[in-house]
Coordinates of C-alpha atoms in Angstrom, one line a residue:
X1 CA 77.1 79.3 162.3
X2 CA 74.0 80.5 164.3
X3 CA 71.3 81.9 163.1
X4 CA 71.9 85.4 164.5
X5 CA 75.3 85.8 163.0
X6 CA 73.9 84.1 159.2
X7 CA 71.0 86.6 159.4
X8 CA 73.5 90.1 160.3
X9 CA 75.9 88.4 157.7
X10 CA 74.0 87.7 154.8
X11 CA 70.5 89.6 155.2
X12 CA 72.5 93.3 154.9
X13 CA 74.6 91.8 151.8
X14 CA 71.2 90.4 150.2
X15 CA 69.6 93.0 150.1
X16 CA 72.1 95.6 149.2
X17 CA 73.3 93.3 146.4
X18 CA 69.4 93.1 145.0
X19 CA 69.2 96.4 145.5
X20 CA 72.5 97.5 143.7
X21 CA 71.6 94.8 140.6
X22 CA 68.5 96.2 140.1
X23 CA 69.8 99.5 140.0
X24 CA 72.3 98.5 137.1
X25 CA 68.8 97.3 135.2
X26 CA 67.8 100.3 135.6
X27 CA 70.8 102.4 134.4
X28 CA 70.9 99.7 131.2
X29 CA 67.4 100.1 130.2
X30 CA 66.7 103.7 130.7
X31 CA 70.1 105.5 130.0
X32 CA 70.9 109.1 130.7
X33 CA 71.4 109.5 126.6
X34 CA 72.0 108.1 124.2
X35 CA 75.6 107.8 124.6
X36 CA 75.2 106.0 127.6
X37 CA 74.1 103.3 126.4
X38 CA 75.7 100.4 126.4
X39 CA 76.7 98.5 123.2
X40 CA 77.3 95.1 122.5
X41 CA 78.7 93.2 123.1
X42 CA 79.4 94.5 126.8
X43 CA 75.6 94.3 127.2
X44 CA 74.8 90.7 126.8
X45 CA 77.5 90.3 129.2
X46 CA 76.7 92.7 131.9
X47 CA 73.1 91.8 131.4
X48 CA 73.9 87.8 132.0
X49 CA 76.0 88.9 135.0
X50 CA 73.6 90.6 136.6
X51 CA 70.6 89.0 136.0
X52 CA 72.0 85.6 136.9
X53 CA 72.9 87.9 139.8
X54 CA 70.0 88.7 141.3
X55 CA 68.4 85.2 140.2
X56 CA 70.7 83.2 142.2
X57 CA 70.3 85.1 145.4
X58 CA 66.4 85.5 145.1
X59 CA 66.4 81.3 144.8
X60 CA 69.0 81.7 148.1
X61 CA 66.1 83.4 150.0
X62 CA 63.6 81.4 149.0
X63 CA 65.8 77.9 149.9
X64 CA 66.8 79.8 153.0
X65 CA 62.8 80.4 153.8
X66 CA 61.8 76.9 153.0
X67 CA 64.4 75.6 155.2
X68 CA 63.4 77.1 158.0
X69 CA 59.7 75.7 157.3
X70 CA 60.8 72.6 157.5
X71 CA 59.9 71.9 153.5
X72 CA 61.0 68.6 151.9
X73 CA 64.6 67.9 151.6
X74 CA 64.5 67.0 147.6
X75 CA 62.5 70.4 147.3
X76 CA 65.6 72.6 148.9
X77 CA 68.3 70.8 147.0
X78 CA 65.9 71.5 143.6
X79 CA 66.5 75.1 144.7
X80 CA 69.9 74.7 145.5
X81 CA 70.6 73.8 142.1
X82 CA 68.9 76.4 140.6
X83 CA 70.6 78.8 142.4
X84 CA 74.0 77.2 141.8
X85 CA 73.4 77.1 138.3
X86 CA 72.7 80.8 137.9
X87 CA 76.2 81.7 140.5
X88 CA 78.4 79.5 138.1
X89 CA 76.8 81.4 135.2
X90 CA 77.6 84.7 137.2
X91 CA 81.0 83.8 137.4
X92 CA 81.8 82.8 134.1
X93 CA 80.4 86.0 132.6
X94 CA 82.8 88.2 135.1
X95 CA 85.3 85.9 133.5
X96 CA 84.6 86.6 129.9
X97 CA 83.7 90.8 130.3
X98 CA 87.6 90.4 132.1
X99 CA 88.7 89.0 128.7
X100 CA 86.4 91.8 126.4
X101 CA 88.0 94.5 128.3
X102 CA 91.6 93.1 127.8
X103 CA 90.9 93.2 124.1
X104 CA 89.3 96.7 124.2
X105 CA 92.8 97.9 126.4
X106 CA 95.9 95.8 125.3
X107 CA 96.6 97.1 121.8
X108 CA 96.6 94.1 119.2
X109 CA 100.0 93.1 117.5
X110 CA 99.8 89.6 116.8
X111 CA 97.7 87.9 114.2
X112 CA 95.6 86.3 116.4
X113 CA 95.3 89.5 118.9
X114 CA 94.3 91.4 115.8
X115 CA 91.7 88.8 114.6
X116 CA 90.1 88.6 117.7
X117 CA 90.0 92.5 118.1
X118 CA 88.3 93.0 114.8
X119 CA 86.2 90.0 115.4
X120 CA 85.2 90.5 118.8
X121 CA 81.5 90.7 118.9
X122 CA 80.9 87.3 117.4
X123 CA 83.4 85.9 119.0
X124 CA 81.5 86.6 122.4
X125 CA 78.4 86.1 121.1
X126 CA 80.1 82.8 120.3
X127 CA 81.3 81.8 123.9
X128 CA 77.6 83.2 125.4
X129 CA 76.1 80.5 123.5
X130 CA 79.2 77.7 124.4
X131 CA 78.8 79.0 128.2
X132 CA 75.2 78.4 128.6
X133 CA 75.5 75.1 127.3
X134 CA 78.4 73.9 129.8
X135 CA 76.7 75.6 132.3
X136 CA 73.6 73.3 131.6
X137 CA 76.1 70.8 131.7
X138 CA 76.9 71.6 135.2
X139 CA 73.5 71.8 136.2
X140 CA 73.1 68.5 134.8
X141 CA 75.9 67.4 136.4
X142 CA 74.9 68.7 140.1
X143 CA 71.3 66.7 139.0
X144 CA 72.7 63.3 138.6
X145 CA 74.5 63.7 141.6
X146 CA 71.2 64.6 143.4
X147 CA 69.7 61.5 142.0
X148 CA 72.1 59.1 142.0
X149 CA 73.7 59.5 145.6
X150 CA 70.3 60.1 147.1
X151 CA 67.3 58.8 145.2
X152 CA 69.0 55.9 143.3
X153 CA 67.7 52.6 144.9
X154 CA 68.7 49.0 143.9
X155 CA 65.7 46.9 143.3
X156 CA 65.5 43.4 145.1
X157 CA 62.6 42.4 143.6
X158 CA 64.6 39.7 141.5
X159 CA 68.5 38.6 140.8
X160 CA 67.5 39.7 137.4
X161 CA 66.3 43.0 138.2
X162 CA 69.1 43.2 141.0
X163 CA 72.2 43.0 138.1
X164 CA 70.0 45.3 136.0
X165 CA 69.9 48.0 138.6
X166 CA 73.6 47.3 139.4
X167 CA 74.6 47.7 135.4
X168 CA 72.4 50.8 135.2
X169 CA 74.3 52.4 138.5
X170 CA 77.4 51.6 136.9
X171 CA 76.7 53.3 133.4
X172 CA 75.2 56.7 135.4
X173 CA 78.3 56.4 137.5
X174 CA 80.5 56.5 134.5
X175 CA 78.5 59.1 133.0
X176 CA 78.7 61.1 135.8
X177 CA 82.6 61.0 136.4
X178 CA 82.7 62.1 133.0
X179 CA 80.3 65.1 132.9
X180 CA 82.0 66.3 136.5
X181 CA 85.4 65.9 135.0
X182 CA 84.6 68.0 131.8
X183 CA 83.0 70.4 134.5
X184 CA 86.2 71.2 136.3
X185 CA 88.3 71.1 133.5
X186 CA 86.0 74.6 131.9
X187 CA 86.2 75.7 135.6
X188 CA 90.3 75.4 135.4
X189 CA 90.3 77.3 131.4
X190 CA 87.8 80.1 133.1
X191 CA 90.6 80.8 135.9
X192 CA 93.0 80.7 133.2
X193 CA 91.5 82.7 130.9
X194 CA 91.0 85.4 134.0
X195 CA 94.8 85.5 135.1
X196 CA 96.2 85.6 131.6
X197 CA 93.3 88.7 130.7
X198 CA 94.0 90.7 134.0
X199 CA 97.8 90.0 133.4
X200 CA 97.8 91.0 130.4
X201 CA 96.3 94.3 131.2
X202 CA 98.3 95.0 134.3
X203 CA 101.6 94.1 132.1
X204 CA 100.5 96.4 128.8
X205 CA 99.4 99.9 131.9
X206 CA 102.7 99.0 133.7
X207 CA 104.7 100.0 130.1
X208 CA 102.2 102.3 129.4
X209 CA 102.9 104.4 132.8
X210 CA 106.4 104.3 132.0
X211 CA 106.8 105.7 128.8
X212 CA 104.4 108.4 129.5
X213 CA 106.8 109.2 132.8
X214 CA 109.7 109.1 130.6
X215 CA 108.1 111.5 127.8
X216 CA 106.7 113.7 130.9
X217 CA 103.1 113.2 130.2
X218 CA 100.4 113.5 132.8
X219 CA 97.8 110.9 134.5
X220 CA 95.1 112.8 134.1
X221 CA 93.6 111.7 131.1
X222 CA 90.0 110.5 131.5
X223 CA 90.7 107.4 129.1
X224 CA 93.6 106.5 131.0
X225 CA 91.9 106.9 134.5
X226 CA 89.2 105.0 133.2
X227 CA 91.4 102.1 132.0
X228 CA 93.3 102.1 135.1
X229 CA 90.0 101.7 137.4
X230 CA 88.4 99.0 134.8
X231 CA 91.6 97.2 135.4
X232 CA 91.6 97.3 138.9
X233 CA 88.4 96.5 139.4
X234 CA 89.7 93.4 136.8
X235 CA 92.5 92.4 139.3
X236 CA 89.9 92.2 142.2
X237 CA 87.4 90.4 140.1
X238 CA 89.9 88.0 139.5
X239 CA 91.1 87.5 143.0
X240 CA 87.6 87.1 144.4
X241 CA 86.9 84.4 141.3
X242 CA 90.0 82.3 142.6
X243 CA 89.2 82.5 146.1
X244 CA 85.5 80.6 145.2
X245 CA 86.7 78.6 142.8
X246 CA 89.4 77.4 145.4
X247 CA 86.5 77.2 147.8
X248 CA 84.3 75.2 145.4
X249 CA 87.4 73.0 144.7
X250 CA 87.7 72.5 148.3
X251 CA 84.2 71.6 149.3
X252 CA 84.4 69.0 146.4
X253 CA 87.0 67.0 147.1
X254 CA 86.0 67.6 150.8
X255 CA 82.5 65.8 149.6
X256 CA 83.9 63.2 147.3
X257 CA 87.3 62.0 149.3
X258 CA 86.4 62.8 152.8
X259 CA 83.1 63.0 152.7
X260 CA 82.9 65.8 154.6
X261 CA 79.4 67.9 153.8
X262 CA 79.6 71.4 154.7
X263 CA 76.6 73.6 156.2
X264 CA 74.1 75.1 153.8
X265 CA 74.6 78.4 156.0
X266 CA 78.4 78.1 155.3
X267 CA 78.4 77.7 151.3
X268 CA 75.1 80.3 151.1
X269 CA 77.5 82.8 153.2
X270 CA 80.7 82.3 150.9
X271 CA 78.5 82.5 147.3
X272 CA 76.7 85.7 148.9
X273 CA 80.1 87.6 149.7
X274 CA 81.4 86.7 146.4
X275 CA 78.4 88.1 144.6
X276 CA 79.0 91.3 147.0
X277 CA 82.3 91.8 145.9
X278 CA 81.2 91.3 142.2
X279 CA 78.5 93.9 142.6
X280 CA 80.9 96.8 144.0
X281 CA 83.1 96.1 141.1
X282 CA 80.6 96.2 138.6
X283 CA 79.7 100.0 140.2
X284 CA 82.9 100.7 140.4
X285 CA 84.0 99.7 136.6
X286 CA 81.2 100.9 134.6
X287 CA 81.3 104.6 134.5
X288 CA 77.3 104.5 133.2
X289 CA 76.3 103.2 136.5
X290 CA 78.4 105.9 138.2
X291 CA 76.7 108.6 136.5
X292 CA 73.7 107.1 136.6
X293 CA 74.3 107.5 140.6
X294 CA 75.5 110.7 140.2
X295 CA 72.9 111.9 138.2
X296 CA 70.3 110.9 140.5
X297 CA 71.6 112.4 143.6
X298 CA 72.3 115.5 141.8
X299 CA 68.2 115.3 141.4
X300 CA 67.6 114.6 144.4
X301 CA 69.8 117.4 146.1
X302 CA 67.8 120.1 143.9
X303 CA 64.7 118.9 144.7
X304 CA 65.4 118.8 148.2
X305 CA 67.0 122.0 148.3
X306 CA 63.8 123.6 146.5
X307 CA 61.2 122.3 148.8
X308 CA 63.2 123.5 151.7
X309 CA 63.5 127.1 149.9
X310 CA 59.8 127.1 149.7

C-alpha cells in the first residue's frame, strides 16, 4: 500500500474515530441529567472500550510518525505493543458489554441465567479484573516474542556459556509456547462468548416478534425499538470481532508457519477500520450518546437561528 492511499484511508477514520470517542467522554462525564447517566456496570465497560479506544489509535499515530522519521526499529515495535495491547483490550470489552446486554434482554429462566442476572454487577466487575490480567498476559506474550526472536543472542564467549545460553533459549521458548497458547485459547472463549450472547438475543426478539404478531401488538414501543437496535448493533459488533480475530489468526500462523510478515501499513489499516466500525456501533447502541448529539445540534440550530434573527 502507498502512502497516498494509507494516508486517504486511515487519516479520515483516525480522526473521526478520536473525535467520536472523545465525544462519548464527554456525554459520560457531563450527562444531560441525571437520568442519563450511565450506571454500572455498563460504565466501567463502555469507559474501558473507549478509552482503550482512543489510546491505541493515538500510540498508532505516533508509531506511524516515528516511522516515517526513521526512529529505531526496537522503539516502533515498543509502540506497536502498546498499541496492540490497548486494541485487544478494546475488543474484549465489546465482547463482554455484548454479553451484559444479553443478560439485561433475554429474560432469565434457568438457575444459572437467574444467578447471573441478579448477580451481574460483580460478576463483571469480576471478568474486568480477569481481562486485564490476560490481557497483560498478551502483552507479555507479544514482549517475549520481541525479545526472543529479535534481541536474543547466543553468547560464544565459552562452550560453557554457549550450553547456558542454549538451555536458557530453550526454557523462554517453552515459556513462550505456553503463554501464546493460553492467549489464543481466551481469544477462541471471547468469540464464543460473542456468538452464543448475540444468538441468544437474536433467538429470544425472534419469539418475541412473533407472539406479539400473533396477539396483534404493535412495534412501536420505545423499549422494544431500543432492544432491537442494541441487538443489532450486537450482531455487527460480533461480525466485525470475527472478521479481526480471523485476521489476527491469519497473520499468526502466516508469521509462525510461513513466515510470512505482513506490512505495518496493512495490520494499522485493518485494526483502524475495526475500531471504526466499533465506534458507529457504540453511537448507534447507546441512546445517551444519541441525545447527547441531538441535544447539541438542537443548541446549535437555536443559536444560529437567533443570531441570524438579529
Amino acid at each position: 500500500m502507498n502512502l497516498l492511499t494509507f494516508l486517504l484511508i486511515n487519516g479520515p477514520a483516525v480522526i473521526l474515530n478520536i473525535v467520536a470517542n472523545a465525544f462519548y467522554i464527554f456525554c459520560m462525564v457531563s450527562p444531560r441529567c441525571s437520568s442519563d447517566r450511565i450506571k454500572q456496570p455498563l460504565k466501567i465497560l463502555l469507559g474501558s472500550l473507549i478509552c482503550c479506544t482512543i489510546t491505541c489509535l493515538v500510540f498508532f499515530t505516533v508509531m506511524f510518525l516515528f516511522q516515517l522519521l526513521g526512529e529505531s526499529y526496537m522503539f516502533i515495535r515498543t509502540l506497536n505493543l502498546v498499541s496492540l495491547f490497548c486494541l485487544c483490550s478494546s475488543m474484549t470489552s465489546s465482547v463482554w458489554l455484548n454479553f451484559f446486554y444479553c443478560t439485561q434482554i433475554v429474560p432469565a429462566k434457568r438457575a444459572l441465567s437467574i444467578w447471573i442476572k441478579n448477580n451481574i454487577k460483580p460478576i463483571i466487575y469480576s471478568i474486568w479484573v480477569i481481562e486485564r490480567i490476560y490481557n497483560l498476559l498478551g502483552f507479555t506474550v507479544m514482549s517475549l516474542e520481541l525479545v526472543y526472536f529479535d534481541e536474543f543472542e547466543f553468547s560464544h564467549n565459552s562452550t560453557v556459556d554457549y550450553v547456558y545460553s542454549v538451555y536458557l533459549a530453550d526454557i523462554f521458548f517453552d515459556v513462550y509456547i505456553i503463554m501464546i497458547s493460553l492467549e489464543k485459547a481466551h481469544f477462541l472463549f471471547c468469540l464464543c462468548v460473542m456468538v452464543m450472547s448475540s444468538g441468544s438475543t437474536v433467538a429470544y426478539l425472534c419469539r418475541h416478534m412473533r407472539r406479539m404478531t400473533a396477539n396483534g401488538q404493535a412495534f412501536f414501543s420505545s423499549r422494544f425499538r431500543g432492544q432491537v437496535r442494541v441487538t443489532i448493533t450486537g450482531i455487527l459488533q460480533g461480525i466485525l470481532f470475527m472478521i479481526c480475530a480471523a485476521w489476527a489468526s491469519y497473520t499468526y500462523l502466516a508469521h509462525m508457519v510461513l513466515e510470512t510478515n505482513f506490512k505495518q501499513d496493512i495490520y494499522i489499516t485493518v485494526a483502524n477500520l475495526y475500531m471504526l466500525g466499533t465506534t458507529f456501533n457504540l453511537g448507534a447502541g447507546q441512546a445517551v450518546f444519541r441525545q447527547k448529539a441531538a441535544d447539541i445540534w438542537l443548541r446549535a440550530t437555536k443559536v444560529q437561528q437567533s443570531e441570524q434573527g438579529g
